[in-house]
Structures are given as C-alpha cells and as structure tokens.
mmCIF file of C-alpha atoms in Angstrom:
data_model
loop_
_atom_site.group_PDB
_atom_site.id
_atom_site.type_symbol
_atom_site.label_atom_id
_atom_site.label_comp_id
_atom_site.label_asym_id
_atom_site.label_seq_id
_atom_site.Cartn_x
_atom_site.Cartn_y
_atom_site.Cartn_z
ATOM 1 C CA UNK F 1 24.905 15.711 -23.583
ATOM 2 C CA UNK F 2 25.890 18.169 -26.265
ATOM 3 C CA UNK F 3 29.367 18.114 -27.777
ATOM 4 C CA UNK F 4 31.388 21.114 -28.916
ATOM 5 C CA UNK F 5 34.857 21.278 -30.363
ATOM 6 C CA UNK F 6 37.580 23.467 -28.983
ATOM 7 C CA UNK F 7 39.586 24.071 -32.146
ATOM 8 C CA UNK F 8 41.997 26.623 -30.653
ATOM 9 C CA UNK F 9 45.444 25.104 -30.599
ATOM 10 C CA UNK F 10 47.524 25.999 -27.542
ATOM 11 C CA UNK F 11 50.548 28.171 -28.303
ATOM 12 C CA UNK F 12 53.914 26.557 -28.209
ATOM 13 C CA UNK F 13 52.663 23.123 -29.174
ATOM 14 C CA UNK F 14 53.256 23.455 -32.891
ATOM 15 C CA UNK F 15 56.429 21.345 -32.634
ATOM 16 C CA UNK F 16 56.116 18.281 -30.541
ATOM 17 C CA UNK F 17 59.140 16.726 -28.953
ATOM 18 C CA UNK F 18 60.116 13.286 -30.253
ATOM 19 C CA UNK F 19 59.248 11.699 -26.882
ATOM 20 C CA UNK F 20 55.804 13.316 -26.547
ATOM 21 C CA UNK F 21 52.770 11.863 -28.345
ATOM 22 C CA UNK F 22 51.595 13.623 -31.476
ATOM 23 C CA UNK F 23 48.961 16.330 -31.014
ATOM 24 C CA UNK F 24 45.404 15.066 -31.515
ATOM 25 C CA UNK F 25 43.740 15.775 -34.765
ATOM 26 C CA UNK F 26 40.802 18.258 -34.712
ATOM 27 C CA UNK F 27 38.644 15.505 -36.195
ATOM 28 C CA UNK F 28 39.564 13.027 -33.458
ATOM 29 C CA UNK F 29 36.495 12.442 -31.150
ATOM 30 C CA UNK F 30 38.872 12.180 -28.180
ATOM 31 C CA UNK F 31 39.835 15.820 -28.633
ATOM 32 C CA UNK F 32 36.270 17.079 -28.341
ATOM 33 C CA UNK F 33 35.359 19.071 -25.256
ATOM 34 C CA UNK F 34 32.329 17.672 -23.476
ATOM 35 C CA UNK F 35 29.839 20.285 -22.331
ATOM 36 C CA UNK F 36 26.783 19.152 -20.369
ATOM 37 C CA UNK F 37 23.397 20.252 -21.683
ATOM 38 C CA UNK F 38 21.722 22.978 -19.635
ATOM 39 C CA UNK F 39 18.070 22.123 -18.900
ATOM 40 C CA UNK F 40 16.847 25.661 -18.271
ATOM 41 C CA UNK F 41 13.135 24.753 -18.569
ATOM 42 C CA UNK F 42 13.592 21.901 -16.097
ATOM 43 C CA UNK F 43 15.351 24.187 -13.639
ATOM 44 C CA UNK F 44 12.606 26.799 -13.959
ATOM 45 C CA UNK F 45 9.916 24.185 -13.336
ATOM 46 C CA UNK F 46 11.771 22.877 -10.280
ATOM 47 C CA UNK F 47 12.102 26.386 -8.864
ATOM 48 C CA UNK F 48 8.393 27.041 -9.428
ATOM 49 C CA UNK F 49 7.459 23.809 -7.650
ATOM 50 C CA UNK F 50 9.744 24.584 -4.709
ATOM 51 C CA UNK F 51 8.284 28.082 -4.396
ATOM 52 C CA UNK F 52 4.736 26.710 -4.401
ATOM 53 C CA UNK F 53 5.616 24.100 -1.777
ATOM 54 C CA UNK F 54 7.287 26.723 0.373
ATOM 55 C CA UNK F 55 4.245 28.967 0.071
ATOM 56 C CA UNK F 56 1.946 26.081 1.044
ATOM 57 C CA UNK F 57 4.123 25.163 4.041
ATOM 58 C CA UNK F 58 4.260 28.807 5.118
ATOM 59 C CA UNK F 59 0.476 29.047 5.003
ATOM 60 C CA UNK F 60 0.134 25.737 6.795
ATOM 61 C CA UNK F 61 2.105 26.967 9.789
ATOM 62 C CA UNK F 62 1.102 30.638 9.852
ATOM 63 C CA UNK F 63 -2.610 30.508 9.022
ATOM 64 C CA UNK F 64 -4.449 30.674 12.379
ATOM 65 C CA UNK F 65 -7.436 28.782 10.965
ATOM 66 C CA UNK F 66 -5.503 25.512 11.248
ATOM 67 C CA UNK F 67 -5.472 25.958 15.058
ATOM 68 C CA UNK F 68 -2.439 23.806 15.755
ATOM 69 C CA UNK F 69 -3.058 24.139 19.483
ATOM 70 C CA UNK F 70 -6.386 22.312 19.113
ATOM 71 C CA UNK F 71 -4.621 19.737 16.937
ATOM 72 C CA UNK F 72 -2.042 19.088 19.661
ATOM 73 C CA UNK F 73 -4.782 18.738 22.284
ATOM 74 C CA UNK F 74 -6.697 16.060 20.385
ATOM 75 C CA UNK F 75 -4.215 14.151 18.217
ATOM 76 C CA UNK F 76 -3.106 11.894 21.091
ATOM 77 C CA UNK F 77 -6.200 12.162 23.249
ATOM 78 C CA UNK F 78 -7.656 8.971 24.692
ATOM 79 C CA UNK F 79 -10.814 9.189 22.593
ATOM 80 C CA UNK F 80 -8.906 9.541 19.324
ATOM 81 C CA UNK F 81 -6.420 6.778 20.175
ATOM 82 C CA UNK F 82 -9.263 4.395 21.020
ATOM 83 C CA UNK F 83 -10.955 5.326 17.746
ATOM 84 C CA UNK F 84 -7.730 4.538 15.886
ATOM 85 C CA UNK F 85 -7.751 1.128 17.566
ATOM 86 C CA UNK F 86 -11.301 0.485 16.345
ATOM 87 C CA UNK F 87 -10.278 1.509 12.829
ATOM 88 C CA UNK F 88 -7.349 -0.901 12.903
ATOM 89 C CA UNK F 89 -9.540 -3.726 14.199
ATOM 90 C CA UNK F 90 -12.081 -3.230 11.438
ATOM 91 C CA UNK F 91 -9.309 -3.091 8.833
ATOM 92 C CA UNK F 92 -7.546 -6.204 10.134
ATOM 93 C CA UNK F 93 -10.677 -8.326 10.389
ATOM 94 C CA UNK F 94 -12.032 -7.258 7.010
ATOM 95 C CA UNK F 95 -8.661 -7.661 5.270
ATOM 96 C CA UNK F 96 -7.906 -11.139 6.629
ATOM 97 C CA UNK F 97 -11.417 -12.526 6.259
ATOM 98 C CA UNK F 98 -11.957 -10.770 2.941
ATOM 99 C CA UNK F 99 -8.799 -12.194 1.361
ATOM 100 C CA UNK F 100 -9.482 -15.675 2.747
ATOM 101 C CA UNK F 101 -12.995 -15.638 1.317
ATOM 102 C CA UNK F 102 -11.759 -13.968 -1.851
ATOM 103 C CA UNK F 103 -9.174 -16.746 -2.350
ATOM 104 C CA UNK F 104 -11.956 -19.330 -2.123
ATOM 105 C CA UNK F 105 -14.006 -17.373 -4.654
ATOM 106 C CA UNK F 106 -11.001 -17.054 -6.970
ATOM 107 C CA UNK F 107 -10.438 -20.805 -7.081
ATOM 108 C CA UNK F 108 -14.181 -21.336 -7.530
ATOM 109 C CA UNK F 109 -13.983 -19.160 -10.639
ATOM 110 C CA UNK F 110 -10.923 -21.097 -11.833
ATOM 111 C CA UNK F 111 -12.522 -24.490 -11.235
ATOM 112 C CA UNK F 112 -13.951 -26.581 -14.043
ATOM 113 C CA UNK F 113 -17.324 -26.818 -12.340
ATOM 114 C CA UNK F 114 -19.851 -24.592 -14.133
ATOM 115 C CA UNK F 115 -21.889 -24.323 -10.924
ATOM 116 C CA UNK F 116 -18.958 -23.038 -8.862
ATOM 117 C CA UNK F 117 -17.897 -20.712 -11.674
ATOM 118 C CA UNK F 118 -21.392 -19.268 -11.988
ATOM 119 C CA UNK F 119 -21.872 -18.813 -8.237
ATOM 120 C CA UNK F 120 -18.492 -17.108 -7.824
ATOM 121 C CA UNK F 121 -19.017 -14.871 -10.868
ATOM 122 C CA UNK F 122 -22.500 -13.874 -9.661
ATOM 123 C CA UNK F 123 -21.237 -13.071 -6.168
ATOM 124 C CA UNK F 124 -18.423 -10.901 -7.505
ATOM 125 C CA UNK F 125 -20.767 -9.166 -9.918
ATOM 126 C CA UNK F 126 -23.361 -8.338 -7.229
ATOM 127 C CA UNK F 127 -21.030 -7.230 -4.460
ATOM 128 C CA UNK F 128 -18.944 -5.088 -6.780
ATOM 129 C CA UNK F 129 -22.090 -3.454 -8.122
ATOM 130 C CA UNK F 130 -23.546 -2.408 -4.764
ATOM 131 C CA UNK F 131 -21.901 0.517 -2.927
ATOM 132 C CA UNK F 132 -20.262 -0.346 0.357
ATOM 133 C CA UNK F 133 -22.424 2.045 2.352
ATOM 134 C CA UNK F 134 -25.586 0.335 1.051
ATOM 135 C CA UNK F 135 -24.240 -3.075 2.063
ATOM 136 C CA UNK F 136 -23.360 -1.799 5.525
ATOM 137 C CA UNK F 137 -26.818 -0.343 6.082
ATOM 138 C CA UNK F 138 -28.375 -3.584 4.829
ATOM 139 C CA UNK F 139 -26.382 -5.746 7.271
ATOM 140 C CA UNK F 140 -27.076 -3.244 10.045
ATOM 141 C CA UNK F 141 -30.820 -3.820 9.490
ATOM 142 C CA UNK F 142 -30.601 -7.579 9.061
ATOM 143 C CA UNK F 143 -32.817 -8.033 12.135
ATOM 144 C CA UNK F 144 -35.693 -6.393 10.282
ATOM 145 C CA UNK F 145 -35.430 -9.070 7.574
ATOM 146 C CA UNK F 146 -34.645 -12.114 9.726
ATOM 147 C CA UNK F 147 -35.514 -11.727 13.399
ATOM 148 C CA UNK F 148 -33.967 -15.099 14.259
ATOM 149 C CA UNK F 149 -31.120 -17.150 12.757
ATOM 150 C CA UNK F 150 -30.906 -20.892 13.336
ATOM 151 C CA UNK F 151 -29.321 -24.211 12.408
ATOM 152 C CA UNK F 152 -31.348 -27.115 11.075
ATOM 153 C CA UNK F 153 -32.268 -29.111 8.006
ATOM 154 C CA UNK F 154 -32.708 -26.994 4.854
ATOM 155 C CA UNK F 155 -36.427 -26.404 4.232
ATOM 156 C CA UNK F 156 -37.055 -28.478 7.375
ATOM 157 C CA UNK F 157 -37.096 -28.105 11.125
ATOM 158 C CA UNK F 158 -34.731 -25.744 12.951
ATOM 159 C CA UNK F 159 -32.871 -27.292 15.885
ATOM 160 C CA UNK F 160 -31.302 -24.161 17.351
ATOM 161 C CA UNK F 161 -31.954 -20.479 16.777
ATOM 162 C CA UNK F 162 -30.916 -17.166 18.239
ATOM 163 C CA UNK F 163 -32.052 -13.598 17.908
ATOM 164 C CA UNK F 164 -30.248 -12.027 14.945
ATOM 165 C CA UNK F 165 -29.656 -8.732 16.736
ATOM 166 C CA UNK F 166 -28.018 -10.637 19.593
ATOM 167 C CA UNK F 167 -25.853 -12.754 17.275
ATOM 168 C CA UNK F 168 -24.778 -9.920 14.973
ATOM 169 C CA UNK F 169 -24.143 -6.683 16.817
ATOM 170 C CA UNK F 170 -23.129 -3.379 15.335
ATOM 171 C CA UNK F 171 -19.448 -4.289 15.081
ATOM 172 C CA UNK F 172 -20.349 -7.704 13.664
ATOM 173 C CA UNK F 173 -22.529 -6.161 11.005
ATOM 174 C CA UNK F 174 -19.734 -3.769 10.048
ATOM 175 C CA UNK F 175 -17.174 -6.588 9.807
ATOM 176 C CA UNK F 176 -19.551 -8.724 7.735
ATOM 177 C CA UNK F 177 -20.294 -5.856 5.373
ATOM 178 C CA UNK F 178 -16.652 -4.886 4.931
ATOM 179 C CA UNK F 179 -15.552 -8.513 4.555
ATOM 180 C CA UNK F 180 -18.111 -9.440 1.919
ATOM 181 C CA UNK F 181 -17.407 -6.265 -0.016
ATOM 182 C CA UNK F 182 -13.649 -6.781 0.168
ATOM 183 C CA UNK F 183 -13.924 -10.462 -0.807
ATOM 184 C CA UNK F 184 -15.397 -9.567 -4.193
ATOM 185 C CA UNK F 185 -12.370 -7.426 -5.063
ATOM 186 C CA UNK F 186 -9.860 -9.797 -3.453
ATOM 187 C CA UNK F 187 -11.182 -12.692 -5.537
ATOM 188 C CA UNK F 188 -10.288 -10.911 -8.757
ATOM 189 C CA UNK F 189 -6.866 -9.915 -7.415
ATOM 190 C CA UNK F 190 -6.044 -13.499 -6.433
ATOM 191 C CA UNK F 191 -7.419 -14.873 -9.696
ATOM 192 C CA UNK F 192 -5.251 -12.469 -11.684
ATOM 193 C CA UNK F 193 -2.161 -13.562 -9.746
ATOM 194 C CA UNK F 194 -2.882 -17.248 -10.275
ATOM 195 C CA UNK F 195 -3.465 -16.769 -13.997
ATOM 196 C CA UNK F 196 -0.107 -15.010 -14.258
ATOM 197 C CA UNK F 197 1.737 -18.201 -13.234
ATOM 198 C CA UNK F 198 3.014 -20.224 -16.161
ATOM 199 C CA UNK F 199 0.752 -23.243 -16.643
ATOM 200 C CA UNK F 200 3.725 -25.281 -17.794
ATOM 201 C CA UNK F 201 4.952 -25.430 -14.215
ATOM 202 C CA UNK F 202 1.690 -26.997 -13.088
ATOM 203 C CA UNK F 203 1.909 -29.519 -15.884
ATOM 204 C CA UNK F 204 5.469 -30.369 -14.844
ATOM 205 C CA UNK F 205 4.382 -30.725 -11.211
ATOM 206 C CA UNK F 206 1.503 -32.963 -12.241
ATOM 207 C CA UNK F 207 3.905 -35.080 -14.291
ATOM 208 C CA UNK F 208 6.031 -35.534 -11.172
ATOM 209 C CA UNK F 209 3.002 -36.754 -9.259
ATOM 210 C CA UNK F 210 2.726 -33.777 -6.878
ATOM 211 C CA UNK F 211 -0.783 -33.579 -5.390
ATOM 212 C CA UNK F 212 -3.012 -30.751 -6.586
ATOM 213 C CA UNK F 213 -3.233 -29.051 -3.199
ATOM 214 C CA UNK F 214 0.547 -29.085 -2.815
ATOM 215 C CA UNK F 215 0.926 -27.655 -6.318
ATOM 216 C CA UNK F 216 -1.217 -24.708 -5.308
ATOM 217 C CA UNK F 217 0.466 -24.227 -1.927
ATOM 218 C CA UNK F 218 4.110 -24.696 -2.956
ATOM 219 C CA UNK F 219 4.201 -23.689 -6.643
ATOM 220 C CA UNK F 220 1.274 -21.474 -7.607
ATOM 221 C CA UNK F 221 0.754 -19.194 -4.606
ATOM 222 C CA UNK F 222 4.448 -18.281 -3.971
ATOM 223 C CA UNK F 223 4.765 -17.093 -7.579
ATOM 224 C CA UNK F 224 1.320 -15.554 -7.714
ATOM 225 C CA UNK F 225 2.084 -13.465 -4.644
ATOM 226 C CA UNK F 226 4.435 -11.278 -6.691
ATOM 227 C CA UNK F 227 1.498 -10.237 -8.865
ATOM 228 C CA UNK F 228 -1.027 -10.189 -6.019
ATOM 229 C CA UNK F 229 0.828 -8.106 -3.437
ATOM 230 C CA UNK F 230 0.991 -4.671 -5.148
ATOM 231 C CA UNK F 231 -2.727 -4.641 -5.893
ATOM 232 C CA UNK F 232 -3.569 -6.224 -2.550
ATOM 233 C CA UNK F 233 -1.596 -3.496 -0.805
ATOM 234 C CA UNK F 234 -3.638 -0.864 -2.589
ATOM 235 C CA UNK F 235 -6.840 -2.639 -1.578
ATOM 236 C CA UNK F 236 -5.865 -2.781 2.095
ATOM 237 C CA UNK F 237 -4.946 0.896 2.080
ATOM 238 C CA UNK F 238 -8.304 1.645 0.479
ATOM 239 C CA UNK F 239 -10.015 -0.555 3.034
ATOM 240 C CA UNK F 240 -8.333 1.333 5.878
ATOM 241 C CA UNK F 241 -9.752 4.594 4.605
ATOM 242 C CA UNK F 242 -13.026 2.935 3.638
ATOM 243 C CA UNK F 243 -13.721 2.011 7.258
ATOM 244 C CA UNK F 244 -14.751 5.634 7.715
ATOM 245 C CA UNK F 245 -18.001 4.683 5.963
ATOM 246 C CA UNK F 246 -19.143 2.783 9.071
ATOM 247 C CA UNK F 247 -19.914 6.140 10.661
ATOM 248 C CA UNK F 248 -23.460 5.530 9.347
ATOM 249 C CA UNK F 249 -23.684 2.717 11.930
ATOM 250 C CA UNK F 250 -22.536 4.986 14.781
ATOM 251 C CA UNK F 251 -19.391 2.895 15.386
ATOM 252 C CA UNK F 252 -16.694 4.796 17.229
ATOM 253 C CA UNK F 253 -13.977 4.611 14.573
ATOM 254 C CA UNK F 254 -11.661 7.503 13.804
ATOM 255 C CA UNK F 255 -13.773 9.594 11.459
ATOM 256 C CA UNK F 256 -16.944 9.122 13.516
ATOM 257 C CA UNK F 257 -15.245 10.267 16.726
ATOM 258 C CA UNK F 258 -13.790 13.283 14.952
ATOM 259 C CA UNK F 259 -17.254 14.196 13.742
ATOM 260 C CA UNK F 260 -18.659 13.847 17.250
ATOM 261 C CA UNK F 261 -15.981 16.078 18.731
ATOM 262 C CA UNK F 262 -16.198 18.886 16.181
ATOM 263 C CA UNK F 263 -19.974 18.661 16.398
ATOM 264 C CA UNK F 264 -19.632 19.666 20.045
ATOM 265 C CA UNK F 265 -16.892 22.284 19.914
ATOM 266 C CA UNK F 266 -17.143 23.518 16.313
ATOM 267 C CA UNK F 267 -13.391 23.059 15.643
ATOM 268 C CA UNK F 268 -13.885 21.451 12.258
ATOM 269 C CA UNK F 269 -10.576 22.202 10.527
ATOM 270 C CA UNK F 270 -8.134 21.129 13.278
ATOM 271 C CA UNK F 271 -10.094 17.953 13.996
ATOM 272 C CA UNK F 272 -10.220 17.029 10.333
ATOM 273 C CA UNK F 273 -6.456 17.599 10.411
ATOM 274 C CA UNK F 274 -6.246 15.128 13.308
ATOM 275 C CA UNK F 275 -8.043 12.477 11.263
ATOM 276 C CA UNK F 276 -5.859 13.257 8.250
ATOM 277 C CA UNK F 277 -2.656 12.914 10.270
ATOM 278 C CA UNK F 278 -3.685 9.535 11.663
ATOM 279 C CA UNK F 279 -4.727 8.213 8.242
ATOM 280 C CA UNK F 280 -1.377 9.326 6.801
ATOM 281 C CA UNK F 281 0.528 7.607 9.613
ATOM 282 C CA UNK F 282 -1.431 4.362 9.307
ATOM 283 C CA UNK F 283 -1.160 4.339 5.518
ATOM 284 C CA UNK F 284 2.582 4.939 5.747
ATOM 285 C CA UNK F 285 2.991 1.986 8.121
ATOM 286 C CA UNK F 286 1.012 -0.244 5.761
ATOM 287 C CA UNK F 287 3.203 0.919 2.880
ATOM 288 C CA UNK F 288 6.345 -0.057 4.786
ATOM 289 C CA UNK F 289 4.887 -3.488 5.565
ATOM 290 C CA UNK F 290 3.913 -3.933 1.915
ATOM 291 C CA UNK F 291 7.464 -3.037 0.823
ATOM 292 C CA UNK F 292 9.068 -5.707 2.990
ATOM 293 C CA UNK F 293 6.470 -8.366 2.120
ATOM 294 C CA UNK F 294 6.946 -7.693 -1.593
ATOM 295 C CA UNK F 295 10.689 -7.873 -1.094
ATOM 296 C CA UNK F 296 10.312 -11.239 0.654
ATOM 297 C CA UNK F 297 8.319 -12.784 -2.181
ATOM 298 C CA UNK F 298 10.577 -11.237 -4.850
ATOM 299 C CA UNK F 299 13.553 -13.307 -3.741
ATOM 300 C CA UNK F 300 12.774 -16.016 -6.294
ATOM 301 C CA UNK F 301 13.023 -13.566 -9.211
ATOM 302 C CA UNK F 302 15.618 -11.094 -7.887
ATOM 303 C CA UNK F 303 18.378 -12.754 -5.894
ATOM 304 C CA UNK F 304 20.334 -9.517 -5.397
ATOM 305 C CA UNK F 305 17.725 -6.928 -4.461
ATOM 306 C CA UNK F 306 18.849 -3.382 -3.731
ATOM 307 C CA UNK F 307 19.486 -2.578 -0.068
ATOM 308 C CA UNK F 308 16.560 -1.442 2.006
ATOM 309 C CA UNK F 309 16.544 2.090 3.469
ATOM 310 C CA UNK F 310 17.365 0.598 6.876
ATOM 311 C CA UNK F 311 20.304 -1.339 5.419
ATOM 312 C CA UNK F 312 21.543 1.817 3.714
ATOM 313 C CA UNK F 313 21.434 3.723 6.992
ATOM 314 C CA UNK F 314 23.294 0.926 8.784
ATOM 315 C CA UNK F 315 25.943 0.806 6.073
ATOM 316 C CA UNK F 316 26.287 4.580 6.171
ATOM 317 C CA UNK F 317 26.793 4.535 9.950
ATOM 318 C CA UNK F 318 29.266 1.647 9.672
ATOM 319 C CA UNK F 319 31.270 3.472 7.000
ATOM 320 C CA UNK F 320 31.282 6.624 9.097
ATOM 321 C CA UNK F 321 32.699 4.688 12.039
ATOM 322 C CA UNK F 322 35.304 3.060 9.813
ATOM 323 C CA UNK F 323 36.324 6.444 8.413
ATOM 324 C CA UNK F 324 36.530 7.913 11.901
ATOM 325 C CA UNK F 325 38.733 5.022 13.000
ATOM 326 C CA UNK F 326 41.281 5.784 10.287
ATOM 327 C CA UNK F 327 44.011 7.960 11.747
ATOM 328 C CA UNK F 328 46.204 9.872 9.387
ATOM 329 C CA UNK F 329 44.574 8.342 6.332
ATOM 330 C CA UNK F 330 42.383 10.180 3.874
ATOM 331 C CA UNK F 331 38.700 10.254 4.651
ATOM 332 C CA UNK F 332 36.761 8.784 1.764
ATOM 333 C CA UNK F 333 33.499 10.573 0.952
ATOM 334 C CA UNK F 334 30.486 8.367 1.514
ATOM 335 C CA UNK F 335 26.975 8.261 0.246
ATOM 336 C CA UNK F 336 23.764 6.604 1.427
ATOM 337 C CA UNK F 337 23.671 4.294 -1.588
ATOM 338 C CA UNK F 338 26.484 2.348 -0.020
ATOM 339 C CA UNK F 339 29.133 3.210 -2.613
ATOM 340 C CA UNK F 340 32.260 5.302 -2.309
ATOM 341 C CA UNK F 341 32.788 8.295 -4.477
#
C-alpha cells in the first residue's frame, strides 16, 4: 500500500482543550492517511480476460456447429454410458494392478541385491521407452508369437497349456498392456516417495526391534504416501485419458464408440463434445477423490487442516439458520470461509 500525508490542519483545532489529547504531529506515522494502491494494469488484464471468456461462452452457445441437440441425444445414451463403464473398468484394473506391480518394482530397485536392482531398472527403462500404443498392439498380437501358453518345468516338459488367444482376449490384452506400462511409471513414483522418508526413522525402528515388513507397512508407506499421492493422482488421470488408445484394439471404450457413431452419422463436433464432457466429469471425480485421500494422509503433518468445501457449505448453512433464529438481534454477515465479518 502507498502512504500519503494529509498535512491540512482542520480549522478550529489550533487550541486544544486541556482535557483533549494534543494534536498529532505531522511527522507522526499515526497521522498518515492510508491510501490503497490502485492496480490499474491488473484491473485491465482482468477485464480483458473476462471479455474473452464471455466471448468464448457466447460462441459456445450460439454457434450452430456445436449442435447441442445432437449432444443432448447422445451424452446419456445407452451406448455412451456403457462405453464410459468400459473406460472406468480399464482405468481401475490398470491403476490397481499397475501400482501393485510398480510397488514391487520400486522395492526391487531399493533392495541391496544387484540382480533385483538390475532387473527392475531394465524393466522400467524398456517400458518407459516404448510407446503405449506399440505395447498394446504387441500384446494384442501375442498369439502370433506364442500360440499356446503353459505351466511346467523351465526348459523342460509342459504339464498344462492353453491357447493364448483363448487365455488372453482383447480386454485382457488391453489390461496387460496398460498395467505393464503404468507399472514402470508407478515404480518411480513409489520409489521417490520412499526415498523422501527420513532414514533415521527406519534406524530407530530397527533399534527397537520392529520387523522389516512392519517398518515398511507402519512407518515408511504412511509417510511416503504424502509424496506419492499428488504424482499418483496425475498418473491415474493420465491413465484415464490414455485408455482412449485402446481404440486400436477395437474395444468399445468411450473414444472408440464416439468414433463409431460419428463415422455413421457424420456429427463429428457434437460427438467429440460428448467425449470431452465425460472425460471432464470423470477427471473431476478423480480430483475430488485425490483431494480427500491426500487430506487423510496429511493428518500426521497438519493436525488442523483447513475445512473442506463440504464443511464450509455445512457451516454456512448452520450459521444462516442460527442467524435466522435470532429475533430482534442484529444479523451478523457471514462468509463461506467460516468466519464472521
């Protein structure tokens, strides 16, 4: 804030009464008049942004090319809803299996065994180097490489075998490809979280005689989750959108079904808008889940976290009811932050 001095003395105050305090000196900081700084450039930028947003929203609702009627017809259609279910299934399977496998790989890299370290490092290096779509096509054509898969003695007889195309269908190949690809990234995320935990705590736990597995389960992972969750949330959101790559395997997920529909009726823009709307909704739900999971694991570091949006709404409603119940008393202004102004 800028400060200016109002040096004009009010008339009639030249002689102060004995009971009144002496007039402030012009050099006294308490007598300075506080004038807030005007951010004219900031206001101009805000106005420009609002105008651009308004223009975009106006075009979004008035441009006939968007064809909102077609959007309304398909956004909740049975075909699209089923495709959303397939997308969620692929995301859930790949996320759970990928992070489980990635956790194993992370601890292999952190182990003192050079063999386990080398195997884990090589796996992560290879699967992060190959594009996901190439991996998916490879697993989709696994039957051309191995026509039968079996169980037996390594380099010896096979006791039981099955046709690979029967064992691994199209959905199975997609889940395997997404899982193995996701595991390579998840391993590095988990490893980074584990490294972030102070090693002194493990030494203290070992001095107390706590078994190694319990150290990891009760000491390392709860603290590592604070570092893992933000990046893991980004990975799951990316995985949700990355499932659209399985369209090369003709799996009926969201983007593939949208392509099929606009290939028949030629309504490309509104159907792409349908896919966009569903991806935004699903990503928003995942973001909300990530927020509450992060909040849960942050309790050890922040014992007084700020209220959640839902808690703020509940407090706002409760304060409104309390204010309405006051009869004859002044109504105190309220805000959503929970405080009283």
